[in-house]
Amino acid sequence: EEPHITVNLAQGTQDLAKAIALPMGVEVAANSAQGCFGRAGHNGVALCGIPVACVVAAVVTARIAEAAVDSCQKSDADAYCGNFCRQMWPADLSDADARSAQLAQSRQWLRGSFGADAGGAEWNTPKKYRKDTPTAESGAKEGRKRRSEHDPALNLVQKHYCKALTWG
């Protein structure tokens, strides 16, 4: 059996998903899950919005999170991966009014079609990743170094940002 690492990227992945998805008008929600011995928790994030924007947000978030995990050789994987992911956050170039209108529609779909509420996993108090340790700096440095590998995907994300309100 190959050696493997199990990482709870809950907070880092949630932050990355929000940075990528919200400017596209895609709402982010934490999935609830029942774990071993009756523990309640969450198993990732759910994205709700226009289909193409959801797919783009999901794929780009997963690719960046996977790159973070694959490059991690540190014992504090949460700090390393969380800070790696922070370096990949695209600049929010969306129009605030258009984003707000699309997020309102996405929240309505999330609640009406799936009976879910938007939001994070504050109820589960996800493990926070540290930002001021040598491991955190190592993750941030590696993220900056590998940013150019993800630039084409991040440019695609920005093409799907909410730019203007449309009526139809």
Tab-separated table of C-alpha atoms in Angstrom:
chain	number	residue	atom	x	y	z
A	1	GLU	CA	0.000	0.000	0.000
A	2	GLU	CA	1.312	3.442	-0.925
A	3	PRO	CA	1.796	5.933	1.892
A	4	HIS	CA	-0.906	8.554	2.003
A	5	ILE	CA	-1.833	11.620	3.968
A	6	THR	CA	-5.285	12.544	5.203
A	7	VAL	CA	-5.835	16.268	5.535
A	8	ASN	CA	-8.840	18.155	6.824
A	9	LEU	CA	-8.781	21.131	4.497
A	10	ALA	CA	-12.173	22.278	5.684
A	11	GLN	CA	-11.398	25.923	6.370
A	12	GLY	CA	-8.767	26.309	3.651
A	13	THR	CA	-11.001	24.716	1.017
A	14	GLN	CA	-14.026	26.719	2.144
A	15	ASP	CA	-12.073	29.982	1.912
A	16	LEU	CA	-10.728	29.045	-1.523
A	17	ALA	CA	-14.175	28.006	-2.786
A	18	LYS	CA	-15.658	31.306	-1.599
A	19	ALA	CA	-12.861	33.364	-3.186
A	20	ILE	CA	-13.431	31.625	-6.509
A	21	ALA	CA	-17.215	31.090	-6.512
A	22	LEU	CA	-18.797	34.165	-4.915
A	23	PRO	CA	-17.641	36.664	-7.589
A	24	MET	CA	-19.275	34.363	-10.167
A	25	GLY	CA	-22.582	34.532	-8.302
A	26	VAL	CA	-22.225	30.949	-7.086
A	27	GLU	CA	-23.328	30.430	-3.486
A	28	VAL	CA	-21.232	28.253	-1.185
A	29	ALA	CA	-22.662	26.101	1.613
A	30	ALA	CA	-21.110	23.525	3.936
A	31	ASN	CA	-22.545	20.017	3.736
A	32	SER	CA	-23.632	18.450	6.989
A	33	ALA	CA	-22.480	14.914	7.746
A	34	GLN	CA	-22.858	12.422	10.555
A	35	GLY	CA	-19.519	10.870	11.480
A	36	CYS	CA	-18.244	8.033	13.613
A	37	PHE	CA	-19.579	7.714	17.143
A	38	GLY	CA	-22.388	10.199	16.442
A	39	ARG	CA	-20.123	13.169	15.725
A	40	ALA	CA	-21.641	15.865	13.541
A	41	GLY	CA	-19.422	17.533	11.004
A	42	HIS	CA	-19.213	18.492	7.383
A	43	ASN	CA	-17.749	16.830	4.332
A	44	GLY	CA	-16.874	19.614	1.957
A	45	VAL	CA	-18.749	22.431	0.340
A	46	ALA	CA	-21.732	22.625	-1.979
A	47	LEU	CA	-21.927	25.092	-4.847
A	48	CYS	CA	-25.215	26.410	-6.206
A	49	GLY	CA	-25.662	28.748	-9.143
A	50	ILE	CA	-25.577	28.860	-12.940
A	51	PRO	CA	-24.326	25.429	-14.096
A	52	VAL	CA	-21.242	26.520	-16.040
A	53	ALA	CA	-20.098	28.777	-13.188
A	54	CYS	CA	-20.591	25.956	-10.650
A	55	VAL	CA	-18.588	23.500	-12.745
A	56	VAL	CA	-15.766	26.001	-13.296
A	57	ALA	CA	-15.674	26.891	-9.584
A	58	ALA	CA	-15.676	23.226	-8.520
A	59	VAL	CA	-12.963	22.130	-10.949
A	60	VAL	CA	-10.629	25.044	-10.237
A	61	THR	CA	-11.092	24.727	-6.457
A	62	ALA	CA	-10.400	20.982	-6.611
A	63	ARG	CA	-7.317	21.392	-8.825
A	64	ILE	CA	-5.773	23.986	-6.523
A	65	ALA	CA	-6.589	22.026	-3.349
A	66	GLU	CA	-5.119	18.888	-4.917
A	67	ALA	CA	-1.936	20.752	-5.897
A	68	ALA	CA	-1.629	21.971	-2.301
A	69	VAL	CA	-2.015	18.477	-0.842
A	70	ASP	CA	0.308	16.894	-3.402
A	71	SER	CA	3.093	19.396	-2.688
A	72	CYS	CA	2.797	19.135	1.103
A	73	GLN	CA	5.586	17.312	2.929
A	74	LYS	CA	4.942	19.020	6.276
A	75	SER	CA	3.408	17.691	9.472
A	76	ASP	CA	1.093	20.709	9.813
A	77	ALA	CA	-0.693	20.121	6.523
A	78	ASP	CA	-3.563	22.484	7.368
A	79	ALA	CA	-1.239	25.490	7.730
A	80	TYR	CA	0.760	24.573	4.630
A	81	CYS	CA	-2.232	23.863	2.376
A	82	GLY	CA	-4.356	26.752	3.645
A	83	ASN	CA	-1.602	29.250	2.916
A	84	PHE	CA	-0.804	27.617	-0.434
A	85	CYS	CA	-4.456	28.061	-1.435
A	86	ARG	CA	-4.535	31.706	-0.293
A	87	GLN	CA	-1.879	32.525	-2.893
A	88	MET	CA	-4.222	31.312	-5.634
A	89	TRP	CA	-7.167	33.559	-4.800
A	90	PRO	CA	-8.062	35.533	-7.915
A	91	ALA	CA	-8.697	39.262	-7.725
A	92	ASP	CA	-12.433	39.992	-7.515
A	93	LEU	CA	-13.195	41.920	-10.706
A	94	SER	CA	-16.950	41.365	-10.541
A	95	ASP	CA	-19.574	44.101	-10.427
A	96	ALA	CA	-20.919	44.341	-6.867
A	97	ASP	CA	-24.571	44.879	-7.898
A	98	ALA	CA	-24.547	42.080	-10.484
A	99	ARG	CA	-22.827	39.712	-8.029
A	100	SER	CA	-25.327	40.551	-5.302
A	101	ALA	CA	-28.299	39.940	-7.611
A	102	GLN	CA	-26.921	36.608	-8.857
A	103	LEU	CA	-26.047	35.469	-5.320
A	104	ALA	CA	-29.612	36.261	-4.228
A	105	GLN	CA	-30.903	34.056	-7.062
A	106	SER	CA	-28.431	31.298	-6.174
A	107	ARG	CA	-29.495	31.440	-2.489
A	108	GLN	CA	-33.121	31.149	-3.579
A	109	TRP	CA	-32.285	28.048	-5.664
A	110	LEU	CA	-30.262	26.589	-2.801
A	111	ARG	CA	-33.108	27.034	-0.338
A	112	GLY	CA	-36.036	26.279	-2.674
A	113	SER	CA	-34.660	23.320	-4.607
A	114	PHE	CA	-32.412	21.736	-2.018
A	115	GLY	CA	-33.785	22.953	1.320
A	116	ALA	CA	-30.351	24.210	2.311
A	117	ASP	CA	-28.999	27.481	3.633
A	118	ALA	CA	-25.917	29.224	2.365
A	119	GLY	CA	-23.006	29.684	4.675
A	120	GLY	CA	-19.965	28.103	6.139
A	121	ALA	CA	-19.448	25.510	8.804
A	122	GLU	CA	-19.257	27.902	11.731
A	123	TRP	CA	-21.586	25.533	13.574
A	124	ASN	CA	-18.863	22.885	13.278
A	125	THR	CA	-15.956	25.180	14.184
A	126	PRO	CA	-13.616	23.965	11.436
A	127	LYS	CA	-9.958	23.736	12.285
A	128	LYS	CA	-8.359	27.068	11.470
A	129	TYR	CA	-5.068	27.031	9.678
A	130	ARG	CA	-2.218	29.094	11.056
A	131	LYS	CA	-0.750	31.937	9.029
A	132	ASP	CA	2.343	32.856	11.032
A	133	THR	CA	4.471	29.715	11.265
A	134	PRO	CA	7.422	28.540	9.179
A	135	THR	CA	5.186	25.827	7.697
A	136	ALA	CA	2.567	28.419	6.766
A	137	GLU	CA	5.228	30.554	5.092
A	138	SER	CA	6.535	27.493	3.270
A	139	GLY	CA	3.027	26.821	1.913
A	140	ALA	CA	2.590	30.446	0.859
A	141	LYS	CA	6.003	30.444	-0.845
A	142	GLU	CA	5.188	27.260	-2.773
A	143	GLY	CA	1.776	28.691	-3.721
A	144	ARG	CA	3.379	31.866	-5.096
A	145	LYS	CA	5.914	29.790	-6.995
A	146	ARG	CA	3.227	27.590	-8.565
A	147	ARG	CA	0.678	30.353	-9.233
A	148	SER	CA	1.618	30.522	-12.917
A	149	GLU	CA	0.606	26.856	-13.361
A	150	HIS	CA	-2.943	27.806	-12.381
A	151	ASP	CA	-3.167	31.168	-14.168
A	152	PRO	CA	-5.061	29.755	-17.204
A	153	ALA	CA	-7.730	28.269	-14.920
A	154	LEU	CA	-7.918	31.437	-12.820
A	155	ASN	CA	-8.314	33.510	-16.002
A	156	LEU	CA	-11.230	31.262	-16.962
A	157	VAL	CA	-12.745	31.908	-13.529
A	158	GLN	CA	-12.530	35.661	-14.080
A	159	LYS	CA	-14.317	35.324	-17.438
A	160	HIS	CA	-17.355	34.025	-15.550
A	161	TYR	CA	-17.473	36.846	-12.995
A	162	CYS	CA	-20.723	38.795	-12.783
A	163	LYS	CA	-20.022	41.865	-14.904
A	164	ALA	CA	-23.355	43.648	-15.281
A	165	LEU	CA	-27.017	43.297	-14.466
A	166	THR	CA	-29.112	42.007	-17.347
A	167	TRP	CA	-32.857	42.040	-17.740
A	168	GLY	CA	-34.715	39.342	-19.546
